[in-house]
CSV table of C-alpha atoms in Angstrom, one decimal:
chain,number,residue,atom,x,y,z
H,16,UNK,CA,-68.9,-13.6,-27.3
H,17,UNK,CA,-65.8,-14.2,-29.1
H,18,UNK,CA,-65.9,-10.6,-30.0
H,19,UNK,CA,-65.8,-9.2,-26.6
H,20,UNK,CA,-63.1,-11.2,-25.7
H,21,UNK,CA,-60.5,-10.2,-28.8
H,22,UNK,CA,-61.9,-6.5,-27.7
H,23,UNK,CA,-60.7,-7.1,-24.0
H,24,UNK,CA,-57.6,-8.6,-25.5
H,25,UNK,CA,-57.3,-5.9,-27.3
H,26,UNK,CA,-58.0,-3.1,-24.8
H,27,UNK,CA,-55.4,-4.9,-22.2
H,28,UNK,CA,-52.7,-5.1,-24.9
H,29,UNK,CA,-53.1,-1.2,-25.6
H,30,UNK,CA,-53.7,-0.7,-22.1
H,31,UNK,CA,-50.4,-2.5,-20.9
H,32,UNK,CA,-48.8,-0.9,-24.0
H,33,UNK,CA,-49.3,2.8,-22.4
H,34,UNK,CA,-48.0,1.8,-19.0
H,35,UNK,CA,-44.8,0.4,-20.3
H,36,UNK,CA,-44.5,3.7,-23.1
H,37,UNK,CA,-45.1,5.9,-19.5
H,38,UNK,CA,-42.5,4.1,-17.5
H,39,UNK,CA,-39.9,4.6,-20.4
H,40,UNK,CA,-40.8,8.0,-20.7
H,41,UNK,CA,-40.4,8.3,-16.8
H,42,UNK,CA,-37.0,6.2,-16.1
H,43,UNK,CA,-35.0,6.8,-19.5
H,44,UNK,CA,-31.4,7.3,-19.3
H,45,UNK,CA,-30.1,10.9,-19.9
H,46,UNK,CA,-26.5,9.8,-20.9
H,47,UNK,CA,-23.7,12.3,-21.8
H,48,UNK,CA,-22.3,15.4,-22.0
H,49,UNK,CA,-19.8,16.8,-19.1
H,50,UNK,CA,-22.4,20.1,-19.2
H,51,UNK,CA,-25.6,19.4,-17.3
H,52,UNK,CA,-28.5,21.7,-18.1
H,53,UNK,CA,-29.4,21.5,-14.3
H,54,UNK,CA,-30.1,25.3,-13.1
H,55,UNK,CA,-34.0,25.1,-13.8
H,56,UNK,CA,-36.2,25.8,-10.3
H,57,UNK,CA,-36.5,23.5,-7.6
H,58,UNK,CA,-40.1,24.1,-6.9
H,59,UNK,CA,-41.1,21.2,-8.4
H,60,UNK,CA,-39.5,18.9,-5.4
H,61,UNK,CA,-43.0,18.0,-4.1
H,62,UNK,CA,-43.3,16.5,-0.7
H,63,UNK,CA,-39.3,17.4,0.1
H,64,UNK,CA,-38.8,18.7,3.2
H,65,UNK,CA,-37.2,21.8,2.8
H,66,UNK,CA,-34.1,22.7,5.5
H,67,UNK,CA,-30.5,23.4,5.8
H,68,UNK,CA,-28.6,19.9,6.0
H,69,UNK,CA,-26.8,21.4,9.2
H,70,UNK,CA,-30.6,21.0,11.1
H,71,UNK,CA,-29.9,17.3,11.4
H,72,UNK,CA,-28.9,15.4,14.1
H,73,UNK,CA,-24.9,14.7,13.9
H,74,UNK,CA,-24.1,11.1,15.4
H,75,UNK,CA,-20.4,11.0,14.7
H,76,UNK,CA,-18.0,13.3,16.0
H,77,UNK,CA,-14.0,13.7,15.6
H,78,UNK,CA,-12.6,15.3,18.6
H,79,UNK,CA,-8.9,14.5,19.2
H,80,UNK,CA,-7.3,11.2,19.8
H,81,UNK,CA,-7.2,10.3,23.1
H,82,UNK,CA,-3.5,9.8,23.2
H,83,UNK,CA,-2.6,13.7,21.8
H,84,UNK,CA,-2.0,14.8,25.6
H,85,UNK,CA,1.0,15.4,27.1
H,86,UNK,CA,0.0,13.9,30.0
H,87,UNK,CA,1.3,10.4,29.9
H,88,UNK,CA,3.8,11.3,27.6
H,89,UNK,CA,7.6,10.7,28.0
H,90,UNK,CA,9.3,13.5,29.3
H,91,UNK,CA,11.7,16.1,27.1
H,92,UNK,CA,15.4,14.3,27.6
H,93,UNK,CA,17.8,16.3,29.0
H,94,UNK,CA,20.3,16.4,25.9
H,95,UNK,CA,19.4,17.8,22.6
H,96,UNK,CA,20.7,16.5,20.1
H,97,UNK,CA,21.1,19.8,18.3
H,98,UNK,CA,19.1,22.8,16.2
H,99,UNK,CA,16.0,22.2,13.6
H,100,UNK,CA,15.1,25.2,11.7
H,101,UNK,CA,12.5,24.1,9.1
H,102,UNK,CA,12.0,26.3,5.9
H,103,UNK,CA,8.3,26.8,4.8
H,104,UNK,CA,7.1,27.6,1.4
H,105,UNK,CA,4.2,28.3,-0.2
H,106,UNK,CA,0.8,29.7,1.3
H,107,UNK,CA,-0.5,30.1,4.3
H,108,UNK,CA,-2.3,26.6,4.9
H,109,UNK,CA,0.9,25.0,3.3
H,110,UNK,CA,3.2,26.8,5.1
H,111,UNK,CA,1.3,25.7,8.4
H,112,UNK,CA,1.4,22.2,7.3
H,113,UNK,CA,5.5,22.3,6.7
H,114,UNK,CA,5.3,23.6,10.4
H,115,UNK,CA,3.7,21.1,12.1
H,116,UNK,CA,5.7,18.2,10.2
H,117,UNK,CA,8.8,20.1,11.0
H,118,UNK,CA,7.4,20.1,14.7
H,119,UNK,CA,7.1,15.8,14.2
H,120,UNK,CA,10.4,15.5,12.9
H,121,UNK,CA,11.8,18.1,15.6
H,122,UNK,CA,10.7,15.7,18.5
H,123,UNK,CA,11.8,12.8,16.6
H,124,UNK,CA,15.0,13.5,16.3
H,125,UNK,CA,15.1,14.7,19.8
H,126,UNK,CA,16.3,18.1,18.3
H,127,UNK,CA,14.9,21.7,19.4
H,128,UNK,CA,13.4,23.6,17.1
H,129,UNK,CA,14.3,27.2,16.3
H,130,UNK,CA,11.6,29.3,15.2
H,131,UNK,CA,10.8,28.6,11.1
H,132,UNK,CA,11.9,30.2,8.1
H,133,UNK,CA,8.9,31.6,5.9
H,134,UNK,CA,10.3,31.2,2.3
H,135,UNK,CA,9.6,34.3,0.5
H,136,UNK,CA,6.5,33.4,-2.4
H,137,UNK,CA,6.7,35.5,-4.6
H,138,UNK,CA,3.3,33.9,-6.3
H,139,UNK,CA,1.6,35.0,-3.0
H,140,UNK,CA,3.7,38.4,-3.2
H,141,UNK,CA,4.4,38.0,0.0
H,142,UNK,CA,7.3,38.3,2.4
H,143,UNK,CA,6.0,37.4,6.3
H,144,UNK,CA,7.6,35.8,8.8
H,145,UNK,CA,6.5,33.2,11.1
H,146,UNK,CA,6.2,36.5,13.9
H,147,UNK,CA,4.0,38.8,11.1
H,148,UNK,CA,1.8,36.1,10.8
H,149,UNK,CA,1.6,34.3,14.2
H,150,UNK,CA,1.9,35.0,18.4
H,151,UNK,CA,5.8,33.8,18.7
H,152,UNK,CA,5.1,33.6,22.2
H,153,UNK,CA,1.9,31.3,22.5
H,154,UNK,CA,3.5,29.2,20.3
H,155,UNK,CA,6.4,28.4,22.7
H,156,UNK,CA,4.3,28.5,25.8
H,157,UNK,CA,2.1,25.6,24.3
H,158,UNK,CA,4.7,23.5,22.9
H,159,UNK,CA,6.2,23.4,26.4
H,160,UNK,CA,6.3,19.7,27.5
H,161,UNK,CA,6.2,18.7,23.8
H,162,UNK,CA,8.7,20.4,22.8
H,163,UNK,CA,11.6,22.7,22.9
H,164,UNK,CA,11.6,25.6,20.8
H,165,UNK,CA,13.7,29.0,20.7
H,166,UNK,CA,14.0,32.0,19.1
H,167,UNK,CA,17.7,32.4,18.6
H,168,UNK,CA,20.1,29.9,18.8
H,169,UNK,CA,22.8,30.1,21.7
H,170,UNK,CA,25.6,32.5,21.9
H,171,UNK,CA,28.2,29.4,20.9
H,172,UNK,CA,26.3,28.5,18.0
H,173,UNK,CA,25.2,31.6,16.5
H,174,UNK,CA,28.5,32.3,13.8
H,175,UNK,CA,27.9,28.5,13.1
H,176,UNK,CA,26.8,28.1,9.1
H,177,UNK,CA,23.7,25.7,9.1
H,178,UNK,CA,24.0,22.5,6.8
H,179,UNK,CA,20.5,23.1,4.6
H,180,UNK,CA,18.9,19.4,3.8
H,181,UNK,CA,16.7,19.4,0.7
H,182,UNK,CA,14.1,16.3,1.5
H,183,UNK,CA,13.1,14.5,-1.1
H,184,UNK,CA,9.8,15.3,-2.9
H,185,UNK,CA,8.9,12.4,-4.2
H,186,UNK,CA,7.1,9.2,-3.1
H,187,UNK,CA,9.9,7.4,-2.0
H,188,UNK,CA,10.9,6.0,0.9
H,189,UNK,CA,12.5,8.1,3.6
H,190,UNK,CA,13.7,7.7,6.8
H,191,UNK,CA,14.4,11.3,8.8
H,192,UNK,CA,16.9,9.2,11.6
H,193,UNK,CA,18.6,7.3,9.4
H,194,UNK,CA,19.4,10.1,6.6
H,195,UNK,CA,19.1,13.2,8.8
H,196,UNK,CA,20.3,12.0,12.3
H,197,UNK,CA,24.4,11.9,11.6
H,198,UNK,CA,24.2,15.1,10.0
H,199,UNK,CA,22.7,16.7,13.0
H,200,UNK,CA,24.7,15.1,15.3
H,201,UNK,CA,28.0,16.4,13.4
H,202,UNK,CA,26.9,19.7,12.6
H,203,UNK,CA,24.5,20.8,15.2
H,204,UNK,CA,22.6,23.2,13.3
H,205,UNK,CA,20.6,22.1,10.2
H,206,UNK,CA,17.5,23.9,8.2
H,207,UNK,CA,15.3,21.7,6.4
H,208,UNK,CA,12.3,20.9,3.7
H,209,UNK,CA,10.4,18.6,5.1
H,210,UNK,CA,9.4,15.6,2.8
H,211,UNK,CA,6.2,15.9,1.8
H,212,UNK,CA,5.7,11.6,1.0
H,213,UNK,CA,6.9,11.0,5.1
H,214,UNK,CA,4.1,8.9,6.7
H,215,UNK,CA,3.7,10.9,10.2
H,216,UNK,CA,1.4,7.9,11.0
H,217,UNK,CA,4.8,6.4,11.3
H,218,UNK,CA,6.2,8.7,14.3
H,219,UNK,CA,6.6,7.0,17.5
H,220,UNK,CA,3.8,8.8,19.9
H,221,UNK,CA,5.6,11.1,21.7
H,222,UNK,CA,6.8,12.8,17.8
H,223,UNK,CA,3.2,12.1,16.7
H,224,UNK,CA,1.7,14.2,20.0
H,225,UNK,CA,3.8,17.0,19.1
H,226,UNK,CA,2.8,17.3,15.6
H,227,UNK,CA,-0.8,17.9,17.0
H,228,UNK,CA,-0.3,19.8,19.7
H,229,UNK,CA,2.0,22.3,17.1
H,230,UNK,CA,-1.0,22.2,14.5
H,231,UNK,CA,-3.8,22.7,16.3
H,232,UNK,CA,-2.8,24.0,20.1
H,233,UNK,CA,-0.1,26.2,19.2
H,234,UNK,CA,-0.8,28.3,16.3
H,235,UNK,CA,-2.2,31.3,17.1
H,236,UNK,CA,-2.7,34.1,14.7
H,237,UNK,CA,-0.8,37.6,15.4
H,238,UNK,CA,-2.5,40.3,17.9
H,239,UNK,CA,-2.7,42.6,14.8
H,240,UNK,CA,-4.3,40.3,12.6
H,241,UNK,CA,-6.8,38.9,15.1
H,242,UNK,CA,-7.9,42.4,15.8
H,243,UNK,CA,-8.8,42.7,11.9
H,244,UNK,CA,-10.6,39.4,12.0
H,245,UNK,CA,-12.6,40.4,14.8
H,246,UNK,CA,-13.6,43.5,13.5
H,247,UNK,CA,-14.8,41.8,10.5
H,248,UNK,CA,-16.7,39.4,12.2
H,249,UNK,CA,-18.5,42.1,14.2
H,250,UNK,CA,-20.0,44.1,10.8
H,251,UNK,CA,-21.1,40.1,9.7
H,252,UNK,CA,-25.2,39.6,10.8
H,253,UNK,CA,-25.1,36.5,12.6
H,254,UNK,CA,-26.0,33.8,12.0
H,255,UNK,CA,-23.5,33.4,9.0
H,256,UNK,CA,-21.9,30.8,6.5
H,257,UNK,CA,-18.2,31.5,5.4
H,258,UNK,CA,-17.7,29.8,2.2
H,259,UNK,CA,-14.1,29.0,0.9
H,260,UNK,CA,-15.3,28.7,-3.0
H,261,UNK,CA,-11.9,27.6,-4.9
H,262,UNK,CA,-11.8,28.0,-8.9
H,263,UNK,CA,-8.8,29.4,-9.9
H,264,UNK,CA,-6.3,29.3,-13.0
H,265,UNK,CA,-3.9,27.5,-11.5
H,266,UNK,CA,-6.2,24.8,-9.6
H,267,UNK,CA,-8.1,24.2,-13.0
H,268,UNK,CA,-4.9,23.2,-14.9
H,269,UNK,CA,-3.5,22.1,-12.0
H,270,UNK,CA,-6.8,19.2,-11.9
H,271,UNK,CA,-6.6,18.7,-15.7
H,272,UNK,CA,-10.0,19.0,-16.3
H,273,UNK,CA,-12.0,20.6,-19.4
H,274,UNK,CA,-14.8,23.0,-18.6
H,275,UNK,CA,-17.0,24.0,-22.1
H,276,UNK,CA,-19.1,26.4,-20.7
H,277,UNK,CA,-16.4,29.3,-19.0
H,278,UNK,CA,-16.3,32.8,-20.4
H,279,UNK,CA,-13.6,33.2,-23.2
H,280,UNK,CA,-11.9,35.1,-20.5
H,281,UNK,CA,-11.7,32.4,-17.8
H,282,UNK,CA,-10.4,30.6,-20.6
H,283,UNK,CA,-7.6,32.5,-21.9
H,284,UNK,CA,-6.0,32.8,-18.0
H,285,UNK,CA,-6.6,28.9,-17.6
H,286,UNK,CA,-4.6,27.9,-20.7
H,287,UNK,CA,-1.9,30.2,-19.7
H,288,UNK,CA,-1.9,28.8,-16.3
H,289,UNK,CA,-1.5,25.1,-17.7
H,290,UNK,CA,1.9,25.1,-18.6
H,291,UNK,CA,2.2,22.0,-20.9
H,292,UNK,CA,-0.6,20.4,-18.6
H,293,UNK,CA,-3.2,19.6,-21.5
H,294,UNK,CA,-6.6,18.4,-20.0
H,295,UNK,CA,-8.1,15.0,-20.4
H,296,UNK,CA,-10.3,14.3,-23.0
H,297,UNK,CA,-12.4,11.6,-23.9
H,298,UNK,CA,-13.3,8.4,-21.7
H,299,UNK,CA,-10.2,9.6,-19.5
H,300,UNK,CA,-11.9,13.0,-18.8
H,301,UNK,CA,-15.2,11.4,-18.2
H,302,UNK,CA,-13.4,8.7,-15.7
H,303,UNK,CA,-11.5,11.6,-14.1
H,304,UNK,CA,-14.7,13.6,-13.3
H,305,UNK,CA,-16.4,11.2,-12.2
H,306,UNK,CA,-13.9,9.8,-9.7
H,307,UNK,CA,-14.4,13.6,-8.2
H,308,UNK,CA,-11.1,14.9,-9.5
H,309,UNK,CA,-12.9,18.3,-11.2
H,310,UNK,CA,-13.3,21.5,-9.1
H,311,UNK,CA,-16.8,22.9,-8.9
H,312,UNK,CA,-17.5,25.9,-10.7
H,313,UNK,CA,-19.4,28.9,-8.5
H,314,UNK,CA,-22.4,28.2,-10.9
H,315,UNK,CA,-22.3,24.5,-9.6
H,316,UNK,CA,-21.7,25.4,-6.3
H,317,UNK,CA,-24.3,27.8,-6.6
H,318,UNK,CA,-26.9,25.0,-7.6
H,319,UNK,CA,-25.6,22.4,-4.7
H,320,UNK,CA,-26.4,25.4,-2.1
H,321,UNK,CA,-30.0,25.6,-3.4
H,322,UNK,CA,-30.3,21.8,-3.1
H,323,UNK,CA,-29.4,22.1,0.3
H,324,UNK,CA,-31.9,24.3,0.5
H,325,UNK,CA,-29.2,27.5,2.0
H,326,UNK,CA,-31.3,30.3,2.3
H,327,UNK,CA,-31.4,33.1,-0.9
H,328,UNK,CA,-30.8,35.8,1.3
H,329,UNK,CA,-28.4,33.7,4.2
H,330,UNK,CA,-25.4,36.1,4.7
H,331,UNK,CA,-22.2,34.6,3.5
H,332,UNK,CA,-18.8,35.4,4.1
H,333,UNK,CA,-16.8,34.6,0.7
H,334,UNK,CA,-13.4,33.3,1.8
H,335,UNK,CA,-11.9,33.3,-1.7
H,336,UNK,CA,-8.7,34.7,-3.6
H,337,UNK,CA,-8.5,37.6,-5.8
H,338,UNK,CA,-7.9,35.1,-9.0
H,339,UNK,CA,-11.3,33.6,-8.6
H,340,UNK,CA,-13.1,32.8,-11.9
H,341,UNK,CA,-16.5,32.4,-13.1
H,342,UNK,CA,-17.8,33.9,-9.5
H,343,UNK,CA,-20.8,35.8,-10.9
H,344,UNK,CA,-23.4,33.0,-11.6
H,345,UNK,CA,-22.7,32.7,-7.9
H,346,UNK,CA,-22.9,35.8,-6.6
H,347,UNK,CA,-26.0,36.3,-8.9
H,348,UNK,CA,-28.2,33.9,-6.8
H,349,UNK,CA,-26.7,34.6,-3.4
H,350,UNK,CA,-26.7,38.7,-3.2
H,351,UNK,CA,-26.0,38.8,0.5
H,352,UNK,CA,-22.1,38.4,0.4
H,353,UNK,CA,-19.8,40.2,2.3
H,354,UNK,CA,-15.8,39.7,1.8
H,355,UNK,CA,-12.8,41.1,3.9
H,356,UNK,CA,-12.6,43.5,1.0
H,357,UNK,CA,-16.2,45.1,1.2
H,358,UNK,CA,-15.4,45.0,5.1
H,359,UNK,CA,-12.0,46.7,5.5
H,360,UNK,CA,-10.5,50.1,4.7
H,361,UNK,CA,-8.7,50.4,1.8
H,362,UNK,CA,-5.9,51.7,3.5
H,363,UNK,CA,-5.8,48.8,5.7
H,364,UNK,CA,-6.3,46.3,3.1
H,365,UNK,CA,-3.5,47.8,1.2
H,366,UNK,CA,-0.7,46.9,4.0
H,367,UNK,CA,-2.3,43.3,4.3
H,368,UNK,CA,-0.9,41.1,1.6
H,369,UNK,CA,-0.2,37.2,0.6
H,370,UNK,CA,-0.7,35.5,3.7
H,371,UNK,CA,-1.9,37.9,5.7
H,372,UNK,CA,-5.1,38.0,3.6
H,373,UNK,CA,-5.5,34.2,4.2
H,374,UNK,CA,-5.1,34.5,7.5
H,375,UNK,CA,-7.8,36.5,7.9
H,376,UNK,CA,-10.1,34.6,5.7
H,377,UNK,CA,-8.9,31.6,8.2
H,378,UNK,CA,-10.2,32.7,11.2
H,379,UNK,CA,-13.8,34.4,9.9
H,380,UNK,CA,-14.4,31.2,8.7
H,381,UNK,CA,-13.0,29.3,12.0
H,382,UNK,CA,-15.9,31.1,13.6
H,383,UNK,CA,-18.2,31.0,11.3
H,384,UNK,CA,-21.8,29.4,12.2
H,385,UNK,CA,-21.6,27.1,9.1
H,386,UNK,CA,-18.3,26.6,7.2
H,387,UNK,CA,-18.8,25.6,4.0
H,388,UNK,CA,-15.4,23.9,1.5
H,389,UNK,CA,-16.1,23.5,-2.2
H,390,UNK,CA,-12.9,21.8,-2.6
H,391,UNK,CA,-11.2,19.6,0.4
H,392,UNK,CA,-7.6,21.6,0.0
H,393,UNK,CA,-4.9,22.7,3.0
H,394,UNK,CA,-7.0,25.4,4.5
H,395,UNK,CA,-10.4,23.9,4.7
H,396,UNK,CA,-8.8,20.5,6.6
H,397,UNK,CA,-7.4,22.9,9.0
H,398,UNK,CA,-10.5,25.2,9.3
H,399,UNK,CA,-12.2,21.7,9.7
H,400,UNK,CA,-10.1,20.0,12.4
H,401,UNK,CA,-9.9,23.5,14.3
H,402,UNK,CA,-13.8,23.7,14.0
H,403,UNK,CA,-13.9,20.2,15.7
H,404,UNK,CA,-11.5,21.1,18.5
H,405,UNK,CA,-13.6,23.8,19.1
H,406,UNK,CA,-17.0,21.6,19.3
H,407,UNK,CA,-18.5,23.2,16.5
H,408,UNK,CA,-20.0,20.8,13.7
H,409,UNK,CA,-21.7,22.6,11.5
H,410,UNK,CA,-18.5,22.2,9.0
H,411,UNK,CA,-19.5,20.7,5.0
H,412,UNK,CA,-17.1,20.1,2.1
H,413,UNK,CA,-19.3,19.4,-1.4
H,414,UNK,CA,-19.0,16.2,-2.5
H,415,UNK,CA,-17.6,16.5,-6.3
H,416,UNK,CA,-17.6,12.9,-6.4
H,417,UNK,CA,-21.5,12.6,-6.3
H,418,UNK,CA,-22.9,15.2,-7.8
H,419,UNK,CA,-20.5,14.3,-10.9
H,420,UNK,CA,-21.6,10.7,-10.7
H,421,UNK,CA,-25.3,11.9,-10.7
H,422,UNK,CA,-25.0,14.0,-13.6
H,423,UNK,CA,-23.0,11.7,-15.9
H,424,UNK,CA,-26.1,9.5,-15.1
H,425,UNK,CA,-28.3,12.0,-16.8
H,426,UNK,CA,-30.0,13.1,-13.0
H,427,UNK,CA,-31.1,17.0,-13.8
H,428,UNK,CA,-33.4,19.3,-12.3
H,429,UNK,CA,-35.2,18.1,-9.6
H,430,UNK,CA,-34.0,14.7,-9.4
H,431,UNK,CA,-30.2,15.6,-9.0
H,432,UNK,CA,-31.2,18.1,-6.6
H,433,UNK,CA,-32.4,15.8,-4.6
H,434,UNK,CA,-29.9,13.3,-4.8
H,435,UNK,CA,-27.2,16.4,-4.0
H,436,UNK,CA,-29.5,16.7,-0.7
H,437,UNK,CA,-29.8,13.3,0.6
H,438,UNK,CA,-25.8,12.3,-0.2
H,439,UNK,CA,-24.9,15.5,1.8
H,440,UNK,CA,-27.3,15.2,4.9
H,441,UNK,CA,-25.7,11.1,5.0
H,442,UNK,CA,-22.1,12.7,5.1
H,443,UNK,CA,-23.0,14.7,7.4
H,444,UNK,CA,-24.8,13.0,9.8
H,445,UNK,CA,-22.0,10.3,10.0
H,446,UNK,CA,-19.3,12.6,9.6
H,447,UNK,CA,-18.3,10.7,6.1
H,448,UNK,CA,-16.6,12.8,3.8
H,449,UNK,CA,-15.1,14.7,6.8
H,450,UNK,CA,-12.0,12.6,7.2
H,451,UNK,CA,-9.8,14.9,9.6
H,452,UNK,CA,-5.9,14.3,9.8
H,453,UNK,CA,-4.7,11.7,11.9
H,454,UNK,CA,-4.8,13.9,15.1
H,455,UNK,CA,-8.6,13.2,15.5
H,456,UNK,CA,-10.6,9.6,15.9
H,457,UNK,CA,-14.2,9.5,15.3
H,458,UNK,CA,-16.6,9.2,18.2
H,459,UNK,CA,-19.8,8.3,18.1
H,460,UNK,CA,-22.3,10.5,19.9
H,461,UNK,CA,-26.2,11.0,20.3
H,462,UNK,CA,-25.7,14.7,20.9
H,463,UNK,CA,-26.3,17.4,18.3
């Protein structure tokens, strides 16, 4: 008897030694390297139900605040207190951005705003002005009531030399009456920079209306331009995804981050492009990751589009620049791409240039069926805000900051494909990870 029982002791012991050697084997921790071996097939997902994220119900909308109107708004005073010309650098999305704070500042000031200087960017090897790129006209017609804005200044003022104020860059406090005002009001005529650390959630309401109505009322693309987009969107099968995939040079140094797994190519360009910048390395670079401070790569992005479960052969629009890197592991997967330079003559194509060629990416992917952002920069926030004006929800950006977190955890395979789905259908369900500028307020909806 004695026997039998040191046998079931036994046979217990071995038996509860197997479960426990099964449940290390089936929840160790994969902890390590920044390169994830994660681009196996996602056929073993069993019991996932497989469909686009955008399928789900959306319960939070932002639609703009209910103040932006300019009903109940004071009205325009009588007396100017003289002429804001703002200067605008960089590309497109930025130079749109310096415009509609130059708009804010403008109607604080009570100033009227002549039509902005476009800072020749020679990085963008461009040289448009505000009329090559946008409908002059429109954009006066719709500022009317916010705004004053002209063309040219008037006949007494035109031989008058502007004063050219330099704001300041860096995050420091600054106050456009107190340190822009006097000048205004002694010369009349003043171009600016706007500062880029002025807290527009500051402006009085009437300044902060303006700003809105200037960003995302009142810009209108050119007629020429339009006409290009539209053709463009016509030789696009609907439904489409546009896709604004960002992994440049400059970006990568820019984010300090070390990839190990790049071409020697995409290398060489992204050393030159860092500029004393050296990347992290270490705990630093492991901290900076995973607080979502790396771009994707296209082979990344690539994997995060099959965990959301995007179609193979979906046709997608690729809104990117010329300088993109690392694209093929990408374009590999998803074969059905089209781009303003497969759609377009050559001819055609070789007159547009700089911002012209963003502009165009802008507004295929403004009316897009799905827009998709890789990484959360100037354009995709506008493409996102517009896409909201316009009721149209089915707008993503990729959540670096999860899908990095997941790795460094050791998820792979399967497991972080999963996790990539279910943190992306939350976001977008309740709008999280959407955060629009402070022209729109969330609204809670049962609508799709």
């Amino acid at each position: 008897k004695s026997f039998f029982m040191s046998l079931r002791v036994v046979t217990l012991v071995l038996l509860l030694f197997v479960l426990l050697l099964l449940l290390l084997i089936l929840f160790q921790d994969h902890r390590g390297a920044l390169s994830l071996p994660i681009f196996s097939p996602l056929a073993s997902m069993a019991g996932f139900e497989r469909r686009p994220v955008w399928m789900e119900r959306v319960q939070v909308h932002w639609l703009p605040c209910s103040w932006w109107s300019v009903r109940g708004l004071p009205a325009l005073p009588e007396k100017s207190n003289g002429y804001i010309k703002v200067e605008c650098m960089g590309g497109l999305n930025q130079l749109r951005r310096d415009l509609c704070d130059g708009v804010g500042i403008a109607r604080l000031l009570n100033a009227t705003l002549l039509l902005p200087h476009f800072e020749v960017a020679a990085y963008w090897n461009d040289s448009s002005g505000f009329a090559d790129i946008f409908d002059v006209d429109f954009f006066i017609h719709q500022m009317d009531g916010f705004l004053n804005v002209v063309k040219e200044l008037p006949a007494n003022l035109v031989s008058k030399q502007p004063v050219f104020i330099d704001c300041p860059k860096k995050n420091i406090p600054f106050d456009y009456i107190d340190a822009i005002l006097p000048s205004l009001l002694l010369h009349q005529v003043i171009i600016l920079r706007p500062a880029a650390s002025q807290r527009s959630d500051r402006y009085p309401m009437f300044a902060k209306a303006a700003r809105c109505q200037a960003c995302y009322q009142a810009v209108r693309l050119a007629k020429h331009l339009e006409q290009e987009a539209e053709y463009i969107l016509g030789k696009i099968p609907r439904p489409f995804l546009a896709l604004h995939l960002r992994f440049e040079p400059d970006m990568i140094a820019y984010s300090r981050c070390m990839y190990d797994s790049l071409s020697n190519g995409s290398l060489k360009l992204i050393k030159a492009a860092r500029d004393g910048r050296e990347p992290f390395s270490g705990d630093l670079a492991v901290a900076w990751r995973r607080r979502g401070k790396c771009p994707l790569t296209p082979k990344e992005t690539a994997f995060i589009f099959h965990a959301l479960h995007i179609p193979l052969d979906m046709p997608i629009y690729l809104a990117a620049g010329d300088e993109l890197l690392e694209r093929e592991p990408f374009l590999s997967m998803y074969t059905n791409i089209y781009t303003k330079n497969t759609l377009l003559d050559k001819e055609i194509m070789q007159k547009v240039q700089g911002n012209s060629k963003a502009a165009l990416d802008y507004y295929v992917s403004l009316n897009s069926d799905i827009y998709i952002a890789s990484y959360f920069g100037n354009m995709d926030k506008m493409v996102a805000a517009m896409r909201a004006l316009k009721g149209n929800w089915k707008t993503l950006v990729l959540n670096r900051r999860a899908f990095a977190e997941a790795g460094l955890r050791g998820l792979n395979d399967a497991d972080l494909a999963l996790h990539v789905w279910q943190t992306h259908q939350e976001a977008f369900i309740s709008g999280r990870g959407l955060a629009l500028p402070d022209c729109f307020c969330l609204n809670n909806t049962d609508e799709n």
